[in-house]
Coordinates of C-alpha atoms in Angstrom, one line a residue:
Chain Y
M1 CA 2.4 -10.8 -4.6
S2 CA 5.3 -11.0 -2.2
T3 CA 4.7 -11.8 1.4
M4 CA 5.8 -8.3 2.4
T5 CA 3.1 -6.8 0.1
M6 CA 0.5 -9.1 1.6
V7 CA 1.5 -8.2 5.1
T8 CA 1.4 -4.5 4.3
S9 CA -2.0 -4.8 2.6
Q10 CA -3.6 -7.0 5.3
T11 CA -2.3 -4.6 7.9
R12 CA -3.6 -1.6 6.1
Y13 CA -7.1 -2.9 5.4
N14 CA -7.6 -4.6 8.8
L15 CA -6.4 -1.4 10.5
I16 CA -8.9 0.7 8.5
A17 CA -11.7 -1.7 9.5
S18 CA -10.5 -1.7 13.1
L19 CA -10.3 2.1 13.3
R20 CA -13.7 2.6 11.8
S21 CA -15.3 0.2 14.2
G22 CA -13.7 2.1 17.1
T23 CA -13.8 -0.7 19.6
S24 CA -10.1 -1.3 19.8
I25 CA -9.4 2.4 20.3
A26 CA -12.0 2.6 23.1
V27 CA -10.8 -0.5 24.9
G28 CA -7.1 -0.4 24.2
I29 CA -6.3 3.3 24.3
V30 CA -9.1 5.4 25.9
M31 CA -9.9 3.0 28.7
P32 CA -6.4 2.5 30.0
I33 CA -5.8 6.3 29.9
V34 CA -9.1 7.1 31.7
F35 CA -8.3 4.4 34.4
F36 CA -4.8 5.6 34.8
V37 CA -5.8 9.3 35.1
G38 CA -8.6 8.4 37.5
A39 CA -6.4 6.1 39.7
A40 CA -3.4 8.5 39.7
A41 CA -5.6 11.6 40.4
L42 CA -7.5 9.9 43.2
F43 CA -5.5 7.3 45.0
G44 CA -2.1 8.7 43.8
S45 CA -2.8 12.1 45.2
A46 CA -0.7 13.4 48.1
A47 CA -3.9 14.0 50.1
L48 CA -4.9 10.3 49.9
G49 CA -1.4 9.2 50.8
G50 CA -0.2 8.5 47.3
D51 CA 3.2 9.7 48.1
I52 CA 4.2 6.5 49.7
P53 CA 6.8 4.3 47.9
V54 CA 5.5 1.0 46.4
E55 CA 7.6 -2.1 46.3
V56 CA 8.4 -3.6 42.9
R57 CA 9.4 -7.3 43.1
G58 CA 13.1 -7.8 42.4
A59 CA 13.8 -4.2 41.7
G60 CA 13.2 -1.9 44.6
E61 CA 10.5 0.8 45.2
T62 CA 8.8 3.4 43.0
P63 CA 8.9 6.8 44.5
D64 CA 5.1 7.0 44.8
L65 CA 1.8 5.3 43.8
R66 CA 1.4 7.5 40.7
T67 CA 4.6 6.1 39.2
F68 CA 3.6 2.6 40.1
Y69 CA 0.2 3.1 38.3
L70 CA 2.0 4.2 35.2
G71 CA 3.8 0.9 34.8
G72 CA 0.7 -1.0 35.7
F73 CA -1.5 0.7 33.2
M74 CA 1.0 0.3 30.4
A75 CA 0.7 -3.5 31.0
Y76 CA -3.1 -3.1 31.2
A77 CA -3.2 -1.3 27.9
I78 CA -1.2 -4.1 26.3
I79 CA -3.3 -7.0 27.6
Y80 CA -6.5 -5.2 26.6
T81 CA -5.3 -4.4 23.1
A82 CA -3.4 -7.5 22.3
F83 CA -5.6 -10.1 24.0
V84 CA -9.0 -8.9 25.4
T85 CA -9.9 -7.0 22.1
L86 CA -8.0 -9.2 19.7
L87 CA -9.4 -12.6 20.7
P88 CA -13.1 -11.8 20.1
E89 CA -12.0 -10.0 16.9
I90 CA -10.4 -13.2 15.6
I91 CA -13.4 -15.4 16.7
E92 CA -15.9 -13.0 15.1
A93 CA -13.9 -13.1 11.8
R94 CA -13.8 -16.9 12.0
E95 CA -17.5 -17.5 13.0
S96 CA -18.8 -14.9 10.4
G97 CA -17.0 -16.8 7.6
F98 CA -14.6 -14.0 6.8
L99 CA -11.6 -16.1 7.7
K100 CA -12.9 -18.9 5.6
R101 CA -13.1 -16.6 2.6
L102 CA -9.5 -15.4 3.3
H103 CA -8.4 -19.0 3.5
G104 CA -9.6 -19.5 0.0
T105 CA -6.9 -17.2 -1.2
P106 CA -3.1 -17.7 -1.3
L107 CA -2.9 -15.9 2.2
R108 CA -1.0 -17.9 4.8
L109 CA -1.6 -18.0 8.5
A110 CA 1.8 -16.4 9.3
T111 CA 0.9 -13.4 7.0
Y112 CA -2.5 -12.9 8.8
V113 CA -0.8 -13.2 12.2
A114 CA 1.9 -10.7 11.2
A115 CA -0.6 -8.2 10.0
K116 CA -2.7 -8.5 13.2
T117 CA 0.4 -8.2 15.3
L118 CA 1.5 -5.0 13.6
I119 CA -1.9 -3.4 14.1
V120 CA -1.9 -4.4 17.8
L121 CA 1.7 -3.2 18.2
A122 CA 0.9 0.2 16.7
M123 CA -2.1 0.6 19.1
C124 CA 0.0 -0.5 22.1
V125 CA 2.8 2.0 21.2
I126 CA 0.3 4.8 20.9
S127 CA -1.3 3.9 24.2
V128 CA 2.0 3.6 26.1
V129 CA 3.4 6.9 24.6
L130 CA 0.2 8.7 25.6
L131 CA 0.3 7.2 29.1
T132 CA 3.9 8.3 29.4
L133 CA 3.2 11.9 28.3
I134 CA 0.1 12.2 30.5
A135 CA 2.1 10.9 33.5
R136 CA 4.8 13.4 32.8
F137 CA 2.7 16.5 32.3
A138 CA -0.2 15.8 34.5
F139 CA 1.4 13.9 37.4
G140 CA 5.1 14.8 37.2
V141 CA 6.2 11.2 36.6
E142 CA 9.5 11.4 34.8
T143 CA 10.6 8.7 32.3
R144 CA 14.4 8.3 32.1
V145 CA 15.8 8.5 28.6
A146 CA 17.6 5.2 29.3
A147 CA 14.3 3.6 30.3
I148 CA 12.8 4.2 26.9
G149 CA 14.7 1.2 25.5
G150 CA 13.4 -0.9 28.3
I151 CA 9.8 0.2 27.7
A152 CA 10.2 -0.6 24.0
I153 CA 11.4 -4.1 24.8
Y154 CA 8.5 -4.8 27.2
V155 CA 5.9 -3.3 24.8
A156 CA 7.2 -5.5 21.9
L157 CA 7.6 -8.6 24.1
G158 CA 4.2 -8.1 25.9
T159 CA 2.4 -7.5 22.6
A160 CA 3.9 -10.5 20.9
M161 CA 3.2 -12.7 23.9
F162 CA -0.5 -11.8 24.2
V163 CA -1.0 -12.1 20.4
C164 CA 0.5 -15.6 20.6
L165 CA -1.8 -16.4 23.5
A166 CA -4.9 -15.0 21.7
F167 CA -4.2 -17.2 18.6
G168 CA -3.4 -20.1 20.9
V169 CA -6.7 -20.1 22.7
T170 CA -8.9 -19.6 19.6
S171 CA -9.1 -23.4 19.2
F172 CA -10.7 -23.7 22.6
V173 CA -13.3 -21.0 22.0
R174 CA -16.5 -21.9 20.3
N175 CA -18.2 -18.6 19.5
Q176 CA -18.2 -14.9 19.9
S177 CA -19.9 -14.8 23.3
G178 CA -17.5 -17.4 24.6
A179 CA -14.6 -15.2 23.4
Q180 CA -16.0 -12.1 25.0
G181 CA -16.5 -13.9 28.3
L182 CA -13.1 -15.5 28.4
S183 CA -11.1 -12.5 27.3
N184 CA -12.9 -10.1 29.8
A185 CA -12.6 -12.6 32.6
L186 CA -8.9 -13.1 32.0
G187 CA -8.3 -9.4 31.4
I188 CA -10.0 -8.2 34.6
G189 CA -8.8 -11.2 36.7
L190 CA -5.2 -10.9 35.7
A191 CA -5.3 -7.1 36.2
L192 CA -6.5 -7.5 39.7
V193 CA -3.7 -9.8 40.8
S194 CA -0.9 -8.3 38.8
G195 CA -0.2 -4.9 40.3
V196 CA -2.3 -2.8 38.0
F197 CA -5.0 -1.3 40.3
F198 CA -3.0 -1.7 43.5
A199 CA 0.3 -3.0 44.9
P200 CA 0.7 -6.8 44.8
S201 CA 1.9 -6.7 48.4
L202 CA -1.8 -6.0 49.4
L203 CA -2.7 -9.5 48.1
P204 CA -2.3 -12.7 50.1
E205 CA 1.1 -14.2 49.6
A206 CA -0.2 -17.3 47.9
V207 CA -1.8 -15.2 45.3
Q208 CA 1.3 -13.1 44.8
D209 CA 3.4 -16.3 44.4
V210 CA 1.1 -17.6 41.7
A211 CA 0.6 -14.2 39.9
Q212 CA 4.3 -13.7 39.3
W213 CA 4.2 -16.7 37.0
L214 CA 1.1 -15.6 35.1
P215 CA 1.5 -13.5 31.9
L216 CA 0.5 -10.0 33.1
Q217 CA 2.3 -9.6 36.4
P218 CA 5.8 -9.9 35.0
L219 CA 4.9 -7.4 32.3
A220 CA 3.6 -4.9 34.8
N221 CA 6.6 -5.6 37.1
G222 CA 8.9 -5.1 34.2
F223 CA 7.5 -1.7 33.4
Q224 CA 7.5 -0.7 37.1
S225 CA 11.0 -1.8 37.6
L226 CA 12.1 0.8 35.1
Y227 CA 10.8 3.5 37.4
V228 CA 12.2 2.4 40.8
V229 CA 14.2 4.9 42.8
G230 CA 17.8 4.7 41.7
A231 CA 17.2 2.7 38.6
S232 CA 19.8 3.2 35.9
G233 CA 20.3 2.0 32.3
L234 CA 17.9 -0.5 30.7
S235 CA 17.3 -2.4 34.0
I236 CA 15.6 -5.3 32.3
D237 CA 14.6 -8.1 34.7
L238 CA 15.6 -11.3 33.0
R239 CA 13.2 -13.4 35.1
D240 CA 10.3 -11.3 34.0
V241 CA 11.5 -11.5 30.4
G242 CA 11.8 -15.3 30.7
V243 CA 8.2 -15.7 31.9
L244 CA 6.9 -13.6 29.1
V245 CA 8.8 -15.6 26.5
A246 CA 7.5 -18.8 28.1
W247 CA 3.9 -17.7 27.8
A248 CA 4.5 -16.7 24.2
L249 CA 5.7 -20.2 23.5
V250 CA 2.6 -21.6 25.2
G251 CA 0.5 -19.8 22.6
V252 CA 2.7 -20.9 19.7
L253 CA 2.6 -24.5 21.0
A254 CA -1.2 -24.4 21.3
V255 CA -1.5 -23.3 17.6
A256 CA 1.1 -25.9 16.6
I257 CA -0.7 -28.8 18.4
R258 CA -4.4 -27.8 18.1
G259 CA -4.1 -26.1 14.8
F260 CA -5.8 -22.9 13.7
R261 CA -9.4 -23.2 12.5
W262 CA -10.3 -20.8 9.6
Q263 CA -13.9 -22.0 9.3
P264 CA -17.0 -21.5 11.5
K265 CA -18.4 -24.6 13.2
Q266 CA -20.4 -26.6 10.7
H267 CA -24.1 -26.3 11.2
R268 CA -25.1 -29.7 10.0
Chain I
M1 CA 8.2 -10.2 -13.6
T2 CA 9.8 -12.2 -16.4
H3 CA 10.1 -15.0 -13.9
A4 CA 6.4 -15.1 -13.1
G5 CA 5.6 -14.8 -16.8
G6 CA 7.7 -17.9 -17.4
I7 CA 5.8 -19.8 -14.8
E8 CA 2.5 -18.7 -16.2
A9 CA 3.5 -19.8 -19.7
A10 CA 4.6 -23.2 -18.3
G11 CA 1.3 -23.6 -16.5
E12 CA -0.7 -23.0 -19.7
G13 CA 1.7 -25.4 -21.5
V14 CA 0.4 -28.3 -19.5
D15 CA -1.7 -30.4 -21.8
Q16 CA -5.2 -28.8 -22.3
G17 CA -6.6 -32.3 -22.4
T18 CA -6.3 -32.7 -18.6
P19 CA -9.7 -31.9 -17.1
A20 CA -9.8 -28.9 -14.8
V21 CA -11.7 -31.0 -12.2
Q22 CA -11.7 -34.8 -11.8
V23 CA -14.0 -36.3 -9.2
S24 CA -14.3 -40.1 -8.8
G25 CA -16.0 -42.3 -6.3
L26 CA -16.5 -39.3 -4.0
R27 CA -18.1 -40.0 -0.7
K28 CA -18.7 -37.7 2.3
S29 CA -20.6 -38.2 5.6
Y30 CA -21.5 -35.7 8.3
G31 CA -22.0 -37.9 11.3
E32 CA -24.4 -40.6 10.4
R33 CA -25.7 -38.9 7.3
E34 CA -23.9 -39.7 4.1
V35 CA -24.4 -36.6 2.0
V36 CA -22.3 -37.5 -1.0
R37 CA -22.6 -41.2 -2.1
G38 CA -20.2 -42.1 -4.8
V39 CA -20.1 -39.2 -7.3
D40 CA -18.0 -39.2 -10.5
F41 CA -17.6 -36.4 -12.9
E42 CA -15.1 -34.3 -14.9
V43 CA -15.1 -30.7 -15.8
H44 CA -13.2 -29.8 -18.9
K45 CA -11.0 -26.7 -19.2
G46 CA -12.9 -23.7 -20.4
E47 CA -16.4 -25.1 -20.0
C48 CA -19.2 -24.0 -17.7
F49 CA -20.4 -27.0 -15.7
G50 CA -23.7 -26.8 -14.0
L51 CA -24.3 -28.7 -10.7
L52 CA -28.0 -29.0 -10.0
G53 CA -30.0 -30.6 -7.3
R54 CA -32.5 -29.7 -4.6
N55 CA -31.4 -28.3 -1.2
G56 CA -29.4 -31.0 0.7
A57 CA -28.6 -33.0 -2.5
G58 CA -24.9 -32.5 -1.8
K59 CA -23.9 -29.7 -4.3
T60 CA -22.3 -27.4 -1.8
T61 CA -20.4 -30.3 -0.1
I62 CA -18.9 -31.4 -3.4
I63 CA -18.0 -27.8 -4.2
E64 CA -16.4 -27.3 -0.8
I65 CA -14.4 -30.5 -1.2
C66 CA -13.1 -29.2 -4.6
E67 CA -12.2 -25.8 -3.0
G68 CA -10.2 -27.5 -0.3
Y69 CA -12.5 -26.5 2.6
V70 CA -13.9 -29.9 3.4
K71 CA -12.0 -33.2 3.6
L72 CA -13.5 -36.1 1.6
D73 CA -14.1 -39.5 3.2
D74 CA -13.5 -41.7 0.2
G75 CA -12.7 -41.4 -3.5
S76 CA -10.5 -38.9 -5.2
V77 CA -10.6 -35.3 -6.3
L78 CA -8.1 -33.4 -8.4
V79 CA -8.6 -29.7 -9.2
L80 CA -6.1 -28.4 -11.7
G81 CA -4.1 -31.6 -11.2
E82 CA -3.7 -31.0 -7.4
D83 CA -5.4 -32.6 -4.4
P84 CA -7.5 -29.9 -2.7
A85 CA -6.9 -31.6 0.7
S86 CA -3.3 -30.3 0.7
P87 CA -3.7 -26.9 -1.0
S88 CA -0.7 -24.8 -1.9
S89 CA -0.7 -21.1 -2.2
T90 CA 0.1 -21.3 -5.9
W91 CA -2.9 -23.6 -6.4
R92 CA -5.2 -21.3 -4.4
A93 CA -4.0 -18.4 -6.6
R94 CA -5.5 -20.1 -9.6
L95 CA -9.0 -20.6 -8.1
G96 CA -11.8 -18.1 -7.7
I97 CA -14.4 -18.8 -5.0
V98 CA -17.9 -17.4 -4.7
P99 CA -19.5 -19.2 -1.8
Q100 CA -23.2 -19.2 -1.0
E101 CA -22.8 -17.0 2.0
M102 CA -19.8 -14.8 2.5
E103 CA -18.9 -12.3 5.2
L104 CA -16.7 -9.3 4.4
L105 CA -15.5 -6.5 6.7
P106 CA -18.6 -4.3 7.0
T107 CA -16.7 -1.1 7.7
L108 CA -14.5 -1.3 4.5
T109 CA -15.7 0.3 1.3
V110 CA -16.4 -1.8 -1.8
S111 CA -13.1 -0.7 -3.5
E112 CA -11.1 -1.3 -0.3
T113 CA -12.6 -4.8 0.0
I114 CA -11.7 -5.7 -3.6
A115 CA -8.2 -4.1 -3.2
M116 CA -7.6 -6.1 -0.1
F117 CA -8.3 -9.4 -1.9
R118 CA -6.4 -8.2 -5.0
D119 CA -3.2 -7.9 -3.0
L120 CA -3.3 -11.6 -2.1
Y121 CA -3.0 -12.7 -5.8
P122 CA 0.1 -12.9 -8.0
R123 CA -1.7 -11.9 -11.3
P124 CA -4.8 -9.9 -10.2
R125 CA -7.3 -8.1 -12.4
D126 CA -7.8 -4.4 -12.1
V127 CA -10.1 -3.3 -9.2
L128 CA -12.2 -0.8 -11.3
D129 CA -12.5 -3.3 -14.2
V130 CA -13.9 -5.9 -11.9
L131 CA -16.3 -3.5 -10.2
Q132 CA -17.6 -2.4 -13.6
L133 CA -17.8 -6.1 -14.8
V134 CA -20.2 -6.9 -11.9
G135 CA -22.1 -3.6 -12.1
L136 CA -20.7 -2.0 -9.0
G137 CA -18.7 0.7 -10.9
E138 CA -20.6 3.5 -9.2
R139 CA -20.5 1.9 -5.7
G140 CA -16.7 1.8 -5.1
G141 CA -16.9 4.3 -2.3
S142 CA -19.8 2.8 -0.4
R143 CA -19.3 0.9 2.8
V144 CA -20.0 -2.9 2.6
R145 CA -22.5 -2.5 5.5
G146 CA -24.7 -0.2 3.4
L147 CA -25.1 -2.4 0.3
S148 CA -28.4 -4.0 -0.7
G149 CA -28.6 -7.8 -0.8
G150 CA -28.1 -7.8 -4.6
E151 CA -25.2 -5.5 -4.5
K152 CA -23.6 -7.6 -1.7
R153 CA -24.0 -10.6 -3.9
R154 CA -22.3 -8.9 -6.8
L155 CA -19.4 -7.9 -4.5
D156 CA -19.1 -11.5 -3.6
V157 CA -18.7 -12.3 -7.3
A158 CA -16.2 -9.5 -7.7
V159 CA -14.1 -10.9 -4.8
G160 CA -14.1 -14.3 -6.6
L161 CA -12.9 -12.7 -9.8
I162 CA -10.2 -10.3 -8.6
G163 CA -7.5 -12.9 -8.6
N164 CA -8.0 -13.6 -12.3
P165 CA -8.8 -17.3 -11.7
E166 CA -8.5 -20.2 -14.1
V167 CA -11.3 -22.1 -12.3
L168 CA -14.2 -20.2 -10.8
F169 CA -16.6 -21.8 -8.4
L170 CA -20.0 -20.0 -8.4
D171 CA -22.3 -21.3 -5.7
E172 CA -25.7 -19.8 -6.5
P173 CA -24.3 -16.5 -7.8
T174 CA -27.6 -14.9 -8.7
T175 CA -29.6 -15.8 -5.6
G176 CA -31.2 -12.6 -4.3
L177 CA -30.7 -10.6 -7.5
D178 CA -33.5 -8.8 -9.3
P179 CA -34.2 -10.0 -12.9
E180 CA -32.1 -7.2 -14.5
A181 CA -29.1 -7.8 -12.3
R182 CA -29.4 -11.5 -12.9
R183 CA -29.3 -11.0 -16.7
S184 CA -26.3 -8.8 -16.4
T185 CA -24.6 -11.5 -14.3
W186 CA -25.4 -14.0 -16.9
S187 CA -23.8 -11.9 -19.6
M188 CA -20.8 -11.4 -17.3
I189 CA -20.5 -15.2 -16.9
E190 CA -20.7 -15.7 -20.7
G191 CA -17.9 -13.1 -21.0
L192 CA -15.8 -15.2 -18.6
K193 CA -16.4 -18.3 -20.6
D194 CA -15.3 -16.5 -23.7
H195 CA -12.0 -15.7 -21.9
G196 CA -11.5 -19.4 -21.2
V197 CA -12.3 -19.4 -17.5
T198 CA -13.6 -22.8 -16.3
I199 CA -16.7 -22.3 -14.3
I200 CA -18.5 -24.7 -11.9
L201 CA -21.9 -23.3 -11.3
T202 CA -24.6 -24.3 -8.9
T203 CA -28.0 -22.7 -9.1
H204 CA -31.6 -23.2 -8.3
Y205 CA -32.6 -21.3 -11.4
M206 CA -33.0 -23.8 -14.2
E207 CA -33.2 -21.2 -17.0
E208 CA -29.8 -20.0 -15.7
A209 CA -28.3 -23.5 -15.9
Q210 CA -29.9 -24.1 -19.3
L211 CA -28.5 -20.8 -20.6
L212 CA -25.0 -20.9 -19.2
A213 CA -23.9 -24.5 -18.6
D214 CA -22.3 -26.5 -21.4
R215 CA -22.8 -29.6 -19.4
L216 CA -25.0 -30.4 -16.4
L217 CA -25.0 -32.9 -13.6
I218 CA -28.2 -33.4 -11.6
L219 CA -27.8 -34.7 -8.0
T220 CA -30.4 -36.4 -5.9
E221 CA -29.6 -37.4 -2.4
G222 CA -25.9 -37.4 -2.9
Q223 CA -25.9 -39.4 -6.1
V224 CA -25.7 -38.5 -9.8
A225 CA -29.3 -38.7 -11.2
A226 CA -28.4 -37.5 -14.7
S227 CA -25.5 -35.9 -16.5
G228 CA -24.6 -34.6 -19.9
T229 CA -25.4 -31.7 -22.2
F230 CA -29.0 -30.3 -22.1
G231 CA -29.7 -32.0 -25.4
E232 CA -28.4 -35.3 -24.1
L233 CA -30.5 -35.1 -20.9
Q234 CA -33.6 -34.4 -23.0
H235 CA -32.7 -37.4 -25.1
Q236 CA -31.9 -39.8 -22.2
H237 CA -35.0 -38.9 -20.3
G238 CA -37.5 -39.4 -23.1
S239 CA -38.3 -35.8 -23.3
V240 CA -41.8 -34.9 -24.2
S241 CA -42.8 -32.0 -26.5
T242 CA -46.1 -30.2 -26.5
I243 CA -47.9 -29.6 -29.9
S244 CA -50.7 -27.1 -29.9
F245 CA -52.9 -25.7 -32.7
R246 CA -56.3 -24.3 -33.5
L247 CA -59.0 -25.7 -35.8
P248 CA -62.0 -23.9 -37.3
A249 CA -65.2 -24.2 -35.2
G250 CA -67.1 -27.4 -35.5
T251 CA -64.4 -29.4 -37.1
E252 CA -64.9 -33.1 -36.8
T253 CA -61.7 -34.6 -35.2
S254 CA -62.7 -38.2 -34.9
G255 CA -60.5 -39.2 -37.9
L256 CA -57.4 -37.6 -36.3
A257 CA -55.0 -40.3 -35.2
L258 CA -52.9 -38.7 -32.6
P259 CA -51.8 -39.4 -29.0
A260 CA -54.2 -38.5 -26.3
L261 CA -55.3 -34.9 -26.2
K262 CA -54.4 -33.0 -23.1
A263 CA -57.2 -32.3 -20.8
N264 CA -56.5 -28.6 -20.3
V265 CA -57.7 -27.5 -23.7
T266 CA -58.6 -23.9 -23.4
D267 CA -61.6 -23.9 -25.7
A268 CA -63.2 -26.3 -28.2
N269 CA -61.1 -25.2 -31.1
A270 CA -57.7 -25.0 -29.4
L271 CA -56.1 -28.4 -29.1
E272 CA -52.9 -29.5 -27.4
F273 CA -51.2 -32.9 -27.1
E274 CA -48.0 -34.3 -25.8
S275 CA -45.7 -36.0 -28.3
T276 CA -42.6 -38.2 -27.9
D277 CA -42.1 -38.3 -31.7
V278 CA -42.7 -34.8 -32.9
Q279 CA -41.8 -35.5 -36.6
S280 CA -44.3 -38.3 -37.1
D281 CA -47.1 -36.8 -35.1
L282 CA -46.7 -33.5 -37.0
S283 CA -46.8 -35.2 -40.4
S284 CA -49.9 -37.2 -39.5
L285 CA -51.6 -34.1 -38.3
L286 CA -50.8 -32.2 -41.5
D287 CA -51.7 -35.2 -43.7
W288 CA -55.1 -35.4 -42.0
A289 CA -55.6 -31.7 -42.4
R290 CA -54.8 -31.8 -46.1
T291 CA -57.0 -34.9 -46.7
N292 CA -59.9 -33.3 -44.9
S293 CA -59.2 -29.7 -46.2
V294 CA -59.0 -28.4 -42.6
E295 CA -57.1 -25.2 -41.9
V296 CA -54.7 -25.7 -39.0
S297 CA -53.7 -22.4 -37.4
G298 CA -51.5 -21.3 -34.5
L299 CA -49.4 -24.4 -34.7
Q300 CA -46.7 -24.5 -32.0
V301 CA -44.2 -27.1 -30.8
A302 CA -42.7 -26.5 -27.4
R303 CA -39.9 -28.7 -26.0
D304 CA -39.4 -29.4 -22.3
S305 CA -37.5 -26.9 -20.4
L306 CA -34.7 -27.9 -18.1
E307 CA -37.1 -27.2 -15.2
D308 CA -39.5 -29.8 -16.5
L309 CA -36.7 -32.2 -17.0
F310 CA -35.3 -31.5 -13.5
L311 CA -38.7 -32.2 -12.0
S312 CA -39.2 -35.4 -14.0
I313 CA -35.8 -36.7 -13.1
G314 CA -36.5 -35.9 -9.4
Q315 CA -39.8 -37.8 -9.6
A316 CA -38.3 -40.7 -11.4
T317 CA -35.8 -41.2 -8.6
G318 CA -38.6 -41.0 -6.0
S319 CA -38.1 -37.6 -4.6
G320 CA -41.3 -35.7 -4.3
E321 CA -39.8 -32.5 -2.8
L322 CA -38.1 -31.3 -6.0
Q323 CA -40.5 -28.5 -6.6
E324 CA -39.2 -26.8 -3.6
A325 CA -35.8 -26.6 -5.1
T326 CA -36.9 -24.8 -8.2
R327 CA -38.5 -22.0 -6.3

């Protein structure tokens, strides 16, 4: 079998399994949409003062809170699909012995990672497209045609980065409950400081200073900067892109140094 | 695919005399406990090699070292001429693995599961053929989650077979199967032997080992307690046969020069004794009967089963818990 056939096959069957279990759709697609609709409808409404512009670091201001939320929840959907759901999935596959069984075949790690990445990427694309459409038709948030390229770049980069990080931290996680705890803590913790639920400017400056170097804030900031008043063209923020690439490398390095364990902990 | 065909032909051209598995001086410890303590054996191409021993004797550790899952501490292991510690994809493609416990994706169907593994091998077997071979031909559309224990076990075997392996590791393949399914698994394994697949089998069912394995190795506490064909094991371990027969009521047996009669004689006329030299004991019995004009009926000679042998080897090496392993 060629590597391409293996990637296609692994993608196909892992996707079927994932869709049937439903968790990834609930967490990666339904939840971000529900949260976005809730936040945009409540806090983003004109009645609650949602018409105020919100500052986006290094880019300008979004016209209103609803637009700011759209960018934030795109990033939220990506971390929840590509990290918060993925990490426990990998750990469960490892601790149940499924990965051990796969490792007994000619399958290589790169093929497995590629298949997982493709599945996660597909989910993220669906999530972001739905968010964009709902924002357009329910809240009147326009997406510029030129910004679509920028969105695509951030979706691809953000997904790849969080997949790298998820594989990178597996060697530090012992079991399924550890994976659940870690991924949820990181997911909610990062979302709180990264301009998903509210503007970063509401946070203490020290927190803002740190958050802009963590993985999620640059991604949210990247999406949001595509929607600032007067934005034109791709308007990619090279610093944000640099931080995302750096975190992806951290994940790759972690796998390179600590290795990837296919087998459950020995019970002996 | 002419290229792949060429490789295959070249692979088979490698001298058939090279053993499929060569293990020498193998040692492995987990923490303080040394579970494999200097084991040597060879598995020839095309044979079924039975690895026996009670729980904790080191069977699974040895198998997992051969499969490339566990690193050895000392000694050397070659499987199909390669060191399992640095496994290549082409090497993995030639092995089939049926571990003791295996998790699959519960939401996939049986057919999907086999197809997923099929796609990982360069020269796989046909999904439907393999399902029929293991007796799951009717269950292809069922979810893995809904399978019974025995069906699950047969799916494990199917996953091990789908890559069309040259060497197949079967770690307790029939545990949890009902007698009928066990018998059909046996005939499947015999079919694989006929196709030249080398099989390394561990089992707790002695009848299974006796029936399937061309050669056996019995492990006790990480060491080889005995090895050879079943016949050789019987010979090495001074195997005992049981001779039983009936005599007419009231027969005087004082003149019968035979080894000690067994205590558990069912009634006065049914006699049973253990013999280490069946030929001479039988002829002295029949000579005595002819001389005294006694009619001997229901004459039976039973040789030790592998289970008896297994238990006696276990006792000889001082392990009293062997019975547990045969349950």
